[in-house]
Coordinates of C-alpha atoms in Angstrom, one line a residue:
X1 CA -59.6 -68.1 -39.6
X2 CA -58.7 -67.2 -36.0
X3 CA -61.7 -69.3 -35.0
X4 CA -59.4 -72.4 -35.4
X5 CA -58.1 -71.4 -31.9
X6 CA -61.0 -73.4 -30.4
X7 CA -60.6 -76.5 -32.5
X8 CA -58.4 -79.5 -31.8
X9 CA -55.3 -79.3 -34.1
X10 CA -53.6 -82.1 -35.8
X11 CA -50.5 -82.0 -33.7
X12 CA -50.1 -78.5 -32.1
X13 CA -51.4 -77.7 -28.6
X14 CA -53.9 -74.9 -28.1
X15 CA -51.0 -72.7 -26.9
X16 CA -48.9 -73.4 -30.0
X17 CA -51.9 -72.6 -32.2
X18 CA -52.4 -69.3 -30.4
X19 CA -48.7 -68.4 -30.7
X20 CA -48.6 -69.3 -34.4
X21 CA -51.7 -67.1 -35.1
X22 CA -50.3 -64.1 -33.3
X23 CA -46.7 -64.3 -34.4
X24 CA -45.2 -63.3 -37.7
X25 CA -46.4 -66.4 -39.5
X26 CA -48.2 -65.6 -42.7
X27 CA -51.3 -66.9 -44.3
X28 CA -50.2 -68.9 -47.3
X29 CA -53.3 -71.1 -47.1
X30 CA -55.3 -69.7 -50.0
X31 CA -55.1 -66.8 -52.4
X32 CA -56.4 -66.5 -55.8
X33 CA -53.2 -67.4 -57.5
X34 CA -52.6 -70.4 -55.2
X35 CA -56.1 -71.6 -55.6
X36 CA -55.6 -71.7 -59.4
X37 CA -52.4 -73.6 -58.9
X38 CA -54.1 -76.2 -56.7
X39 CA -57.0 -76.6 -59.1
X40 CA -54.7 -77.0 -62.1
X41 CA -52.3 -79.4 -60.3
X42 CA -55.2 -81.5 -58.9
X43 CA -56.6 -81.9 -62.4
X44 CA -53.2 -82.7 -63.8
X45 CA -52.6 -85.3 -61.1
X46 CA -55.1 -87.6 -62.8
X47 CA -52.7 -87.9 -65.7
X48 CA -49.5 -88.0 -63.8
X49 CA -47.4 -91.1 -63.2
X50 CA -47.3 -92.0 -59.4
X51 CA -44.3 -94.2 -59.6
X52 CA -42.0 -91.5 -58.3
X53 CA -41.8 -89.9 -54.9
X54 CA -44.0 -86.8 -55.5
X55 CA -47.8 -86.7 -55.2
X56 CA -49.1 -85.1 -58.4
X57 CA -50.9 -81.9 -57.6
X58 CA -49.3 -81.5 -54.2
X59 CA -46.5 -79.1 -54.8
X60 CA -48.5 -75.9 -54.4
X61 CA -46.8 -72.6 -55.0
X62 CA -47.4 -70.0 -52.2
X63 CA -49.1 -66.8 -53.0
X64 CA -46.7 -64.0 -53.8
X65 CA -48.9 -61.6 -51.7
X66 CA -49.4 -63.3 -48.4
X67 CA -51.7 -61.9 -45.8
X68 CA -50.3 -61.2 -42.3
X69 CA -51.8 -63.0 -39.3
X70 CA -50.3 -60.7 -36.7
X71 CA -53.5 -59.0 -35.7
X72 CA -56.8 -60.5 -34.6
X73 CA -58.6 -58.2 -37.0
X74 CA -56.5 -59.2 -40.0
X75 CA -58.3 -59.3 -43.3
X76 CA -58.3 -62.5 -45.3
X77 CA -59.0 -62.9 -49.0
X78 CA -62.5 -63.9 -50.0
X79 CA -61.3 -67.3 -51.2
X80 CA -59.5 -67.9 -47.9
X81 CA -62.6 -67.2 -45.9
X82 CA -64.7 -69.4 -48.3
X83 CA -62.3 -72.3 -47.9
X84 CA -62.3 -72.4 -44.1
X85 CA -66.0 -71.6 -43.9
X86 CA -66.9 -74.5 -46.3
X87 CA -64.8 -76.9 -44.3
X88 CA -66.5 -75.8 -41.1
X89 CA -70.0 -75.9 -42.6
X90 CA -69.5 -79.4 -43.9
X91 CA -68.2 -80.4 -40.5
X92 CA -71.3 -79.1 -38.7
X93 CA -73.7 -80.0 -41.5
X94 CA -73.1 -82.9 -43.9
X95 CA -70.6 -84.7 -41.7
X96 CA -72.8 -84.3 -38.6
X97 CA -75.7 -85.8 -40.6
X98 CA -73.5 -88.7 -41.7
X99 CA -72.4 -89.3 -38.1
X100 CA -76.0 -89.2 -36.8
X101 CA -77.0 -91.6 -39.5
X102 CA -74.2 -94.0 -38.6
X103 CA -75.1 -93.9 -34.9
X104 CA -78.8 -94.4 -35.8
X105 CA -77.9 -97.6 -37.7
X106 CA -75.8 -98.7 -34.7
X107 CA -78.7 -98.0 -32.3
X108 CA -81.0 -100.1 -34.5
X109 CA -78.5 -103.0 -34.5
X110 CA -78.0 -102.8 -30.7
X111 CA -81.7 -102.6 -30.1
X112 CA -82.4 -105.6 -32.3
X113 CA -79.6 -107.6 -30.6
X114 CA -81.0 -106.7 -27.1
X115 CA -84.5 -107.6 -28.3
X116 CA -83.3 -111.1 -29.4
X117 CA -81.6 -111.6 -26.0
X118 CA -84.7 -110.5 -24.1
X119 CA -86.9 -112.9 -26.1
X120 CA -84.4 -115.7 -25.2
X121 CA -84.5 -114.6 -21.6
X122 CA -88.3 -114.6 -21.6
X123 CA -88.3 -118.2 -22.7
X124 CA -85.8 -119.1 -20.0
X125 CA -87.4 -117.1 -17.2
X126 CA -90.8 -115.6 -18.1
X127 CA -91.5 -112.3 -16.3
X128 CA -93.9 -109.4 -16.9
X129 CA -91.1 -106.9 -17.0
X130 CA -89.5 -108.8 -19.9
X131 CA -92.8 -108.5 -21.9
X132 CA -92.9 -104.8 -21.2
X133 CA -89.3 -104.3 -22.2
X134 CA -89.8 -106.3 -25.4
X135 CA -92.8 -104.2 -26.4
X136 CA -90.9 -101.0 -25.7
X137 CA -87.9 -102.1 -27.8
X138 CA -90.2 -103.2 -30.7
X139 CA -91.8 -99.7 -30.7
X140 CA -88.3 -98.1 -30.4
X141 CA -87.0 -100.1 -33.4
X142 CA -90.0 -99.0 -35.5
X143 CA -89.4 -95.3 -34.8
X144 CA -85.6 -95.7 -35.5
X145 CA -86.4 -97.4 -38.8
X146 CA -88.6 -94.5 -39.8
X147 CA -85.8 -92.1 -39.0
X148 CA -83.4 -94.3 -41.0
X149 CA -85.6 -94.1 -44.1
X150 CA -85.7 -90.3 -43.8
X151 CA -81.9 -90.1 -43.7
X152 CA -81.5 -92.5 -46.6
X153 CA -84.0 -90.5 -48.7
X154 CA -82.1 -87.3 -48.1
X155 CA -78.4 -88.4 -48.0
X156 CA -78.1 -91.5 -50.2
X157 CA -80.2 -90.0 -53.0
X158 CA -78.5 -86.6 -53.0
X159 CA -75.5 -87.9 -55.0
X160 CA -74.4 -84.4 -56.2
X161 CA -73.7 -83.1 -52.7
X162 CA -71.7 -86.2 -51.9
X163 CA -69.7 -85.8 -55.1
X164 CA -69.1 -82.1 -54.4
X165 CA -67.9 -82.9 -50.9
X166 CA -65.6 -85.6 -52.3
X167 CA -64.0 -83.1 -54.6
X168 CA -63.7 -80.5 -51.9
X169 CA -62.0 -82.9 -49.4
X170 CA -59.6 -84.1 -52.1
X171 CA -58.6 -80.4 -52.6
X172 CA -58.2 -80.0 -48.9
X173 CA -55.8 -83.1 -48.6
X174 CA -53.8 -82.1 -51.6
X175 CA -53.4 -78.6 -50.1
X176 CA -52.4 -80.0 -46.7
X177 CA -49.7 -82.2 -48.4
X178 CA -48.3 -78.9 -49.9
X179 CA -47.8 -77.6 -46.4
X180 CA -45.2 -80.3 -45.7
X181 CA -43.4 -79.7 -48.9
X182 CA -45.2 -82.1 -51.2
X183 CA -45.1 -85.8 -51.1
X184 CA -41.7 -86.9 -50.0
X185 CA -41.1 -90.1 -48.1
X186 CA -39.8 -90.1 -45.5
X187 CA -41.5 -87.0 -44.2
X188 CA -39.3 -84.1 -42.8
X189 CA -38.2 -84.7 -39.2
X190 CA -40.0 -81.6 -38.0
X191 CA -43.7 -81.1 -38.6
X192 CA -44.3 -77.6 -40.1
X193 CA -46.3 -75.5 -37.7
X194 CA -48.8 -74.6 -40.5
X195 CA -49.7 -78.3 -40.8
X196 CA -49.6 -79.0 -37.1
X197 CA -52.1 -76.2 -36.4
X198 CA -54.7 -77.2 -39.0
X199 CA -58.0 -78.4 -37.4
X200 CA -58.1 -82.1 -36.8
X201 CA -61.6 -82.3 -38.3
X202 CA -60.2 -81.6 -41.8
X203 CA -58.7 -85.1 -41.9
X204 CA -61.3 -86.7 -39.7
X205 CA -64.2 -85.4 -41.9
X206 CA -62.4 -86.6 -45.1
X207 CA -61.9 -90.1 -43.7
X208 CA -65.5 -90.3 -42.4
X209 CA -66.8 -89.3 -45.9
X210 CA -64.6 -91.9 -47.5
X211 CA -65.8 -94.6 -45.2
X212 CA -69.5 -93.6 -45.7
X213 CA -69.1 -93.3 -49.5
X214 CA -67.2 -96.6 -49.8
X215 CA -70.2 -98.4 -48.4
X216 CA -72.6 -97.1 -51.1
X217 CA -72.7 -99.6 -54.0
X218 CA -70.8 -98.4 -57.0
X219 CA -70.3 -94.9 -55.7
X220 CA -66.5 -95.1 -56.0
X221 CA -66.7 -96.2 -59.7
X222 CA -64.9 -93.6 -61.7
X223 CA -63.8 -91.6 -58.7
X224 CA -60.2 -90.5 -58.6
X225 CA -58.8 -91.9 -55.3
X226 CA -55.1 -91.7 -55.7
X227 CA -54.7 -88.4 -53.8
X228 CA -56.6 -89.9 -50.9
X229 CA -54.4 -93.0 -51.0
X230 CA -51.2 -91.0 -51.1
X231 CA -52.3 -88.9 -48.1
X232 CA -53.2 -92.0 -46.0
X233 CA -49.8 -93.6 -46.8
X234 CA -48.0 -90.5 -45.8
X235 CA -49.6 -89.9 -42.4
X236 CA -51.0 -93.2 -41.2
X237 CA -47.8 -94.1 -39.3
X238 CA -46.7 -90.5 -38.6
X239 CA -47.5 -89.6 -35.0
X240 CA -45.2 -86.6 -35.3
X241 CA -47.7 -85.1 -37.8
X242 CA -51.0 -86.4 -36.7
X243 CA -51.0 -86.9 -32.9
X244 CA -54.4 -88.6 -32.5
X245 CA -53.8 -92.4 -32.9
X246 CA -57.5 -93.0 -33.4
X247 CA -57.5 -90.7 -36.4
X248 CA -54.6 -92.5 -37.9
X249 CA -56.4 -95.8 -37.2
X250 CA -59.4 -94.5 -39.0
X251 CA -57.3 -94.4 -42.1
X252 CA -56.9 -98.2 -41.8
X253 CA -60.7 -98.4 -41.7
X254 CA -60.9 -96.5 -45.0
X255 CA -58.4 -99.0 -46.5
X256 CA -60.5 -101.9 -45.2
X257 CA -63.5 -100.5 -47.0
X258 CA -61.5 -100.4 -50.2
X259 CA -60.5 -104.1 -50.1
X260 CA -61.9 -105.6 -53.3
X261 CA -64.0 -108.1 -51.4
X262 CA -65.9 -105.3 -49.7
X263 CA -65.9 -102.3 -52.1
X264 CA -67.0 -104.3 -55.1
X265 CA -65.3 -101.6 -57.2
X266 CA -62.4 -102.1 -59.6
X267 CA -61.3 -98.5 -58.8
X268 CA -60.0 -99.6 -55.4
X269 CA -58.2 -102.8 -56.4
X270 CA -55.6 -100.8 -58.4
X271 CA -54.8 -98.8 -55.3
X272 CA -53.4 -102.0 -53.7
X273 CA -52.2 -104.0 -56.7
X274 CA -50.8 -101.4 -59.1
X275 CA -50.0 -98.4 -56.9
X276 CA -46.2 -98.1 -56.6
X277 CA -46.3 -96.0 -53.4
X278 CA -48.7 -98.5 -51.8
X279 CA -46.4 -101.4 -52.7
X280 CA -43.4 -99.5 -51.2
X281 CA -44.8 -98.2 -47.9
X282 CA -48.2 -99.7 -47.0
X283 CA -47.2 -102.9 -45.2
X284 CA -44.4 -101.1 -43.4
X285 CA -46.7 -98.4 -42.1
X286 CA -49.4 -100.9 -41.1
X287 CA -46.8 -102.8 -39.0
X288 CA -45.7 -99.6 -37.4
X289 CA -49.2 -98.5 -36.6
X290 CA -49.9 -102.0 -35.1
X291 CA -47.0 -101.3 -32.7
X292 CA -47.8 -97.6 -32.0
X293 CA -51.5 -98.3 -31.1
X294 CA -50.4 -100.2 -28.0
X295 CA -50.2 -96.9 -26.1
X296 CA -53.0 -94.4 -27.1
X297 CA -53.0 -92.4 -23.9
X298 CA -56.7 -93.2 -23.4
X299 CA -58.1 -94.9 -20.3
X300 CA -59.6 -97.5 -22.7
X301 CA -56.4 -98.1 -24.7
X302 CA -56.2 -101.8 -23.6
X303 CA -59.5 -102.7 -25.3
X304 CA -59.3 -100.1 -28.1
X305 CA -56.1 -101.7 -29.5
X306 CA -57.9 -105.0 -30.2
X307 CA -60.5 -103.4 -32.5
X308 CA -57.8 -101.3 -34.3
X309 CA -55.5 -104.3 -34.7
X310 CA -58.4 -106.4 -36.0
X311 CA -58.7 -103.9 -38.9
X312 CA -55.0 -104.0 -39.5
X313 CA -54.9 -107.8 -39.4
X314 CA -57.7 -108.1 -41.9
X315 CA -55.9 -105.7 -44.2
X316 CA -52.5 -107.4 -43.8
X317 CA -54.1 -110.8 -44.6
X318 CA -55.5 -109.3 -47.8
X319 CA -52.2 -107.7 -48.8
X320 CA -50.4 -111.1 -48.2
X321 CA -52.4 -112.4 -51.2
X322 CA -50.9 -109.6 -53.4
X323 CA -47.4 -110.8 -54.6
X324 CA -45.9 -107.3 -54.6
X325 CA -47.0 -106.6 -51.0
X326 CA -46.0 -110.1 -49.8
X327 CA -42.5 -109.6 -51.2
X328 CA -42.3 -106.2 -49.5
X329 CA -43.4 -107.8 -46.2
X330 CA -40.7 -110.5 -46.5
X331 CA -38.1 -107.8 -47.2
X332 CA -39.2 -105.7 -44.2
X333 CA -38.9 -108.7 -42.0
X334 CA -35.2 -109.1 -43.1
X335 CA -34.4 -105.4 -43.0
X336 CA -36.2 -104.7 -39.7
X337 CA -35.5 -108.0 -38.0
X338 CA -34.6 -106.3 -34.7
X339 CA -36.6 -103.2 -35.3
X340 CA -40.3 -102.6 -36.0
X341 CA -40.9 -106.2 -37.1
X342 CA -39.6 -107.6 -33.8
X343 CA -41.9 -105.2 -31.9
X344 CA -44.8 -106.2 -34.2
X345 CA -44.2 -109.9 -33.4
X346 CA -44.0 -109.2 -29.7
X347 CA -47.4 -107.5 -29.5
X348 CA -48.9 -110.1 -31.9
X349 CA -47.8 -112.8 -29.5
X350 CA -49.0 -110.9 -26.5
X351 CA -52.4 -110.4 -28.0
X352 CA -52.7 -114.0 -29.2
X353 CA -51.9 -115.4 -25.7
X354 CA -54.3 -113.0 -23.9
X355 CA -57.2 -113.4 -26.3
X356 CA -57.1 -117.2 -26.5
X357 CA -56.6 -117.6 -22.8
X358 CA -59.4 -115.2 -22.0
X359 CA -61.8 -116.9 -24.5
X360 CA -61.0 -120.4 -23.2
X361 CA -61.6 -119.4 -19.6
X362 CA -64.9 -117.8 -20.6
X363 CA -65.9 -121.0 -22.4
X364 CA -65.5 -122.9 -19.1
X365 CA -67.6 -120.2 -17.3
X366 CA -70.2 -120.4 -20.1
X367 CA -70.5 -124.1 -19.8
X368 CA -71.2 -123.8 -16.0
X369 CA -74.0 -121.3 -16.8
X370 CA -75.4 -123.7 -19.5
X371 CA -75.4 -126.6 -16.9
X372 CA -77.3 -124.4 -14.4
X373 CA -79.9 -123.4 -17.0
X374 CA -80.3 -126.9 -18.4
X375 CA -81.3 -128.3 -15.0
X376 CA -84.9 -127.1 -15.4
X377 CA -86.1 -128.2 -12.0
X378 CA -83.4 -126.5 -10.0
X379 CA -83.4 -123.4 -12.3
X380 CA -87.2 -122.8 -11.8
X381 CA -86.7 -122.8 -8.0
X382 CA -84.4 -119.8 -8.2
X383 CA -85.7 -116.3 -7.7
X384 CA -86.8 -114.6 -10.9
X385 CA -84.2 -111.8 -10.4
X386 CA -81.4 -114.2 -10.0
X387 CA -82.4 -116.1 -13.1
X388 CA -82.5 -112.8 -15.0
X389 CA -79.0 -111.8 -13.8
X390 CA -77.6 -115.2 -14.7
X391 CA -79.2 -115.1 -18.1
X392 CA -77.8 -111.6 -18.8
X393 CA -74.3 -112.9 -17.7
X394 CA -74.7 -115.8 -20.1
X395 CA -75.4 -113.6 -23.1
X396 CA -72.5 -111.2 -22.1
X397 CA -70.1 -114.2 -21.9
X398 CA -71.3 -115.3 -25.3
X399 CA -70.4 -111.9 -26.8
X400 CA -67.0 -111.8 -25.2
X401 CA -66.1 -115.3 -26.4
X402 CA -67.2 -114.6 -29.9
X403 CA -65.2 -111.4 -30.1
X404 CA -62.0 -112.8 -28.4
X405 CA -62.0 -115.9 -30.5
X406 CA -62.4 -114.0 -33.7
X407 CA -59.5 -111.8 -32.9
X408 CA -57.4 -114.8 -31.7
X409 CA -58.1 -116.7 -34.9
X410 CA -56.9 -113.7 -36.9
X411 CA -53.6 -113.4 -35.0
X412 CA -52.8 -117.2 -35.2
X413 CA -53.8 -117.2 -38.9
X414 CA -51.4 -114.3 -39.6
X415 CA -48.5 -116.2 -37.9
X416 CA -49.4 -119.4 -39.8
X417 CA -49.3 -117.9 -43.3
X418 CA -46.4 -115.5 -42.6
X419 CA -44.0 -118.1 -41.0
X420 CA -44.1 -120.1 -44.3
X421 CA -41.7 -117.4 -45.6
X422 CA -40.5 -115.5 -42.5
X423 CA -38.9 -117.4 -39.6
X424 CA -35.7 -115.6 -38.6
X425 CA -37.3 -113.0 -36.3
X426 CA -39.2 -115.8 -34.5
X427 CA -36.0 -117.6 -33.8
X428 CA -34.0 -114.7 -32.3
X429 CA -32.7 -115.4 -28.7
X430 CA -35.1 -112.8 -27.2
X431 CA -38.1 -114.2 -29.0
X432 CA -37.7 -118.0 -29.6
X433 CA -38.7 -119.1 -26.0
X434 CA -41.7 -116.8 -26.0
X435 CA -42.9 -118.3 -29.3
X436 CA -42.3 -121.8 -28.1
X437 CA -44.1 -121.2 -24.8
X438 CA -47.1 -119.7 -26.7
X439 CA -47.3 -122.7 -29.1
X440 CA -46.9 -125.2 -26.2
X441 CA -49.7 -123.5 -24.3
X442 CA -52.1 -123.5 -27.3
X443 CA -51.2 -127.2 -27.9
X444 CA -51.9 -128.1 -24.3
X445 CA -55.4 -126.4 -24.4
X446 CA -56.4 -128.1 -27.7
X447 CA -55.2 -131.7 -27.1
X448 CA -54.4 -131.8 -23.4
X449 CA -56.5 -133.3 -20.6
X450 CA -59.0 -130.4 -20.4
X451 CA -59.8 -130.4 -24.2
X452 CA -63.2 -132.1 -23.6
X453 CA -64.3 -129.5 -21.2
X454 CA -64.0 -126.9 -24.0
X455 CA -66.7 -128.6 -26.2
X456 CA -69.6 -126.4 -27.0
X457 CA -73.1 -127.2 -28.3
X458 CA -72.7 -124.8 -31.2
X459 CA -69.0 -124.0 -31.6
X460 CA -69.5 -122.3 -34.9
X461 CA -71.8 -119.7 -33.2
X462 CA -68.7 -118.5 -31.3
X463 CA -66.2 -119.0 -34.2
X464 CA -64.6 -121.7 -32.1
X465 CA -63.0 -124.1 -34.6
X466 CA -60.5 -126.1 -32.6
X467 CA -59.6 -128.4 -35.5
X468 CA -58.6 -125.5 -37.7
X469 CA -56.8 -123.8 -34.9
X470 CA -54.8 -126.9 -34.2
X471 CA -53.8 -127.2 -37.8
X472 CA -52.6 -123.6 -37.8
X473 CA -50.6 -124.1 -34.6
X474 CA -49.0 -127.2 -36.0
X475 CA -48.1 -125.3 -39.2
X476 CA -46.4 -122.6 -37.2
X477 CA -44.4 -125.3 -35.4
X478 CA -43.4 -127.0 -38.7
X479 CA -42.6 -123.7 -40.5
X480 CA -40.3 -122.6 -37.7
X481 CA -38.6 -126.0 -37.5
X482 CA -37.8 -125.8 -41.2
X483 CA -36.3 -122.3 -40.8
X484 CA -34.3 -123.4 -37.7
X485 CA -30.8 -123.9 -39.1
X486 CA -29.1 -123.9 -35.7
X487 CA -31.5 -126.4 -34.0
X488 CA -32.4 -123.9 -31.2
X489 CA -36.2 -124.4 -31.6
X490 CA -36.4 -127.9 -30.1
X491 CA -34.5 -126.8 -27.0
X492 CA -36.8 -123.7 -26.6
X493 CA -39.8 -126.0 -26.8
X494 CA -38.5 -128.4 -24.1
X495 CA -37.5 -125.6 -21.7
X496 CA -41.1 -124.6 -21.2
X497 CA -41.8 -125.8 -17.7
X498 CA -45.5 -124.6 -17.8
X499 CA -47.0 -126.4 -20.8
X500 CA -44.4 -128.7 -22.5
X501 CA -45.2 -132.4 -22.4
X502 CA -43.7 -134.8 -24.9
X503 CA -47.0 -136.7 -25.0
X504 CA -48.8 -133.7 -26.4
X505 CA -47.0 -134.1 -29.7
X506 CA -48.2 -137.7 -30.2
X507 CA -51.7 -136.7 -29.1
X508 CA -51.8 -133.8 -31.6
X509 CA -50.5 -136.1 -34.4
X510 CA -53.4 -138.6 -33.7
X511 CA -55.9 -135.8 -34.0
X512 CA -54.3 -134.5 -37.2
X513 CA -54.5 -138.0 -38.8
X514 CA -58.2 -138.2 -37.9
X515 CA -59.0 -134.8 -39.5
X516 CA -57.1 -135.6 -42.7
X517 CA -54.0 -133.3 -42.3
X518 CA -51.2 -133.7 -44.9
X519 CA -49.1 -136.7 -43.8
X520 CA -45.9 -134.7 -44.6
X521 CA -46.9 -132.0 -42.1
X522 CA -47.7 -134.7 -39.5
X523 CA -44.3 -136.4 -40.1
X524 CA -42.4 -133.1 -39.7
X525 CA -44.4 -132.3 -36.6
X526 CA -43.6 -135.7 -35.0
X527 CA -40.0 -135.3 -35.9
X528 CA -39.9 -131.9 -34.1
X529 CA -41.5 -133.6 -31.1
X530 CA -38.7 -136.2 -31.1
X531 CA -36.0 -133.5 -31.3
X532 CA -37.6 -131.6 -28.4
X533 CA -37.6 -134.8 -26.3
X534 CA -33.9 -135.3 -27.0
X535 CA -33.2 -131.6 -26.1
X536 CA -35.1 -132.1 -22.8
X537 CA -33.0 -135.1 -22.0
X538 CA -29.8 -133.3 -22.8
X539 CA -30.8 -130.3 -20.7
X540 CA -31.4 -132.5 -17.7
X541 CA -27.9 -134.0 -18.2
X542 CA -26.4 -130.6 -18.4
X543 CA -28.2 -129.4 -15.3
X544 CA -27.0 -132.4 -13.4
X545 CA -23.4 -131.9 -14.6
X546 CA -23.4 -128.2 -13.6
X547 CA -24.6 -129.0 -10.1
X548 CA -25.2 -126.0 -7.9
X549 CA -24.8 -122.8 -10.0
X550 CA -23.4 -119.8 -8.2
X551 CA -26.0 -117.1 -7.7
X552 CA -23.9 -114.5 -9.5
X553 CA -24.2 -116.6 -12.7
X554 CA -28.0 -116.7 -12.5
X555 CA -30.2 -114.1 -14.2
X556 CA -32.1 -112.3 -11.4
X557 CA -35.4 -112.2 -13.5
X558 CA -35.6 -115.8 -14.7
X559 CA -33.1 -117.5 -12.4
X560 CA -31.5 -119.3 -15.4
X561 CA -27.8 -119.5 -16.2
X562 CA -26.7 -116.4 -18.1
X563 CA -25.0 -116.7 -21.5
X564 CA -24.5 -113.0 -22.3
X565 CA -24.5 -111.0 -19.0
X566 CA -25.0 -107.2 -19.4
X567 CA -25.1 -104.4 -16.8
X568 CA -28.1 -102.1 -16.6
X569 CA -26.6 -98.5 -16.5
X570 CA -29.0 -97.1 -13.9
X571 CA -29.6 -99.8 -11.4
X572 CA -26.2 -101.6 -12.1
X573 CA -28.0 -104.9 -11.9
X574 CA -26.5 -107.7 -14.1
X575 CA -29.0 -109.6 -16.3
X576 CA -28.9 -111.9 -19.3
X577 CA -29.1 -109.9 -22.6
X578 CA -31.9 -111.9 -24.2
X579 CA -34.0 -111.6 -21.1
X580 CA -33.8 -107.9 -20.7
X581 CA -34.1 -107.4 -24.5
X582 CA -37.4 -109.3 -24.4
X583 CA -38.6 -107.1 -21.5
X584 CA -37.7 -103.9 -23.5
X585 CA -39.9 -105.0 -26.4
X586 CA -42.9 -104.1 -24.2
X587 CA -41.5 -101.7 -21.7
X588 CA -38.6 -99.3 -22.2
X589 CA -37.7 -99.0 -18.6
X590 CA -35.2 -100.7 -16.2
X591 CA -37.4 -103.3 -14.4
X592 CA -35.5 -102.6 -11.1
X593 CA -36.0 -98.9 -10.8
X594 CA -38.2 -97.9 -13.7
X595 CA -35.6 -95.5 -15.3
X596 CA -35.5 -95.1 -19.0
X597 CA -33.7 -98.0 -20.8
X598 CA -33.0 -99.0 -24.4
X599 CA -31.0 -102.0 -25.7
X600 CA -28.2 -99.8 -26.9
X601 CA -27.6 -98.6 -23.3
X602 CA -26.8 -102.1 -22.1
X603 CA -23.1 -102.6 -20.9
X604 CA -21.5 -106.0 -21.7
X605 CA -19.9 -107.7 -18.7
X606 CA -17.2 -109.6 -20.5
X607 CA -15.3 -110.6 -17.3
X608 CA -18.4 -112.3 -15.9
X609 CA -19.2 -113.9 -19.2
X610 CA -15.7 -115.4 -19.4
X611 CA -16.1 -116.8 -15.8
X612 CA -19.5 -118.4 -16.7
X613 CA -18.1 -120.0 -19.9
X614 CA -15.2 -121.4 -17.8
X615 CA -17.6 -122.7 -15.2
X616 CA -19.7 -124.5 -17.9
X617 CA -16.6 -125.9 -19.6
X618 CA -15.0 -127.2 -16.5
X619 CA -18.1 -128.9 -15.2
X620 CA -18.7 -130.4 -18.7
X621 CA -15.3 -131.9 -18.7
X622 CA -15.8 -133.4 -15.2
X623 CA -19.0 -135.0 -16.4
X624 CA -17.2 -136.6 -19.4
X625 CA -14.4 -137.8 -17.1
X626 CA -16.8 -139.4 -14.7
X627 CA -18.6 -141.1 -17.5
X628 CA -15.4 -142.6 -18.8

């Protein structure tokens, strides 16, 4: 068991693992009595009711005769050694084979994709080296396919070993739950060292096996999955227990495989629709993981987060169709309006803006390349190497556009369906202007002057559906307008100096009529545009009435008149509360000196606020007097 020193632990550092092994900790992991308890409780868990807060089969009694770990040459029971040896053998054997098989399938897919691109390039710019590369790839794909058949014959047809591995990893996860005191939500504040020191591959291997098995038709039929589901719910959003964010993200991948539309198994649908713990915690933990994954610590974290959030978005969209999960989602938005849900919205909006902006810019670049390649005479005059490089760039841009638009469509879709029932967090002072700016920018791109430059020969190839995207954007506008009881949304729309234009609303309405949108939606949208126009006119009057505003009344970040000035405790700079709160959603530091900062550290400047209110009041009265 001391060999776990060299393995990556779930949460403990290598030094902590070494210290734990050499201190007075005791090996409660396996003993004959404990093993019997686990087996008995695991069997009993199939009959237990999961509506309470305990995982059936997880409260494992510790052996009454623990074995000390104090010495390197400590003796362990036979069962203990078998347990850890089995886990390690599966890790190095079966799971390694499954990993190799997965990578082989990916290699075949990549080679086939590259082959298709090379054939297209050969048509555009024939060259002997293309023909050689095509022949090489065709031979490579043939050899890969032979290897794939060998793996399938050995792995996919050996059902008993997969079933045995399934049973073993279920036992492992139930035992690991016992190390944290059984299934109790929320988890204890401090992660027990026994759990923290367990090898990461225990969980990683269990998740990989689940993903692999879930893709085998009907393999999950009759398989008891509740212990796996309970483990995932417990630890998916618990970085204090499982440090590796990619491992926690892999749990979402498992759940994605279990969606009814993919698994084709009735056994998985009950995990979402009739599982009380799932109904209570799943949406909350997915939203938390969506936020946590922003910072993984990896140098590729910026790009990794999009793939992970893609899986989360797909699962959330599926869960929205389940009434119990939708109700839980709506309740979380109310309870966590300024907590995890606001952070979730912040990153959702950030991603949407980046992905759509990036994809639309790439479309313009792609159209330039298309124009170059369509001019046959000029194209043929270019050197072969230049044509090859431009063709490679063309296919690279195609892939980027396809991926970015797919992700952007998911994000906008999630805002469209969720805002029908959830509007309050979008209309908070620190969020409403960002939301309005985002929607205005999207509207400008879709119906503004440059919309014709975004036309593609085969838009469906890139999942670019501008009509559907426009409908969703308009639905978000309308949903938020209906939830806006204080009429702050029109003002936020009109304040956007970058993208707002009153003519965009009438232009969008014309497009909506042509594509057959519901007249009631169009009417509500036009009415919102009218209110935004009035708000813009009133804002101009107010600005004129105020005249020159003293610098001390202006927010130093946005140079707008402050309404709720607060002092930053470290830099002592005075800013508007909603401006700094918005900044803190993405960065918990003082923007002026990078010291740590949270919203509860802000110091209200009541004296300055009173002076600003008096300034606005006095200038407003002067304006009325001059009008009279």
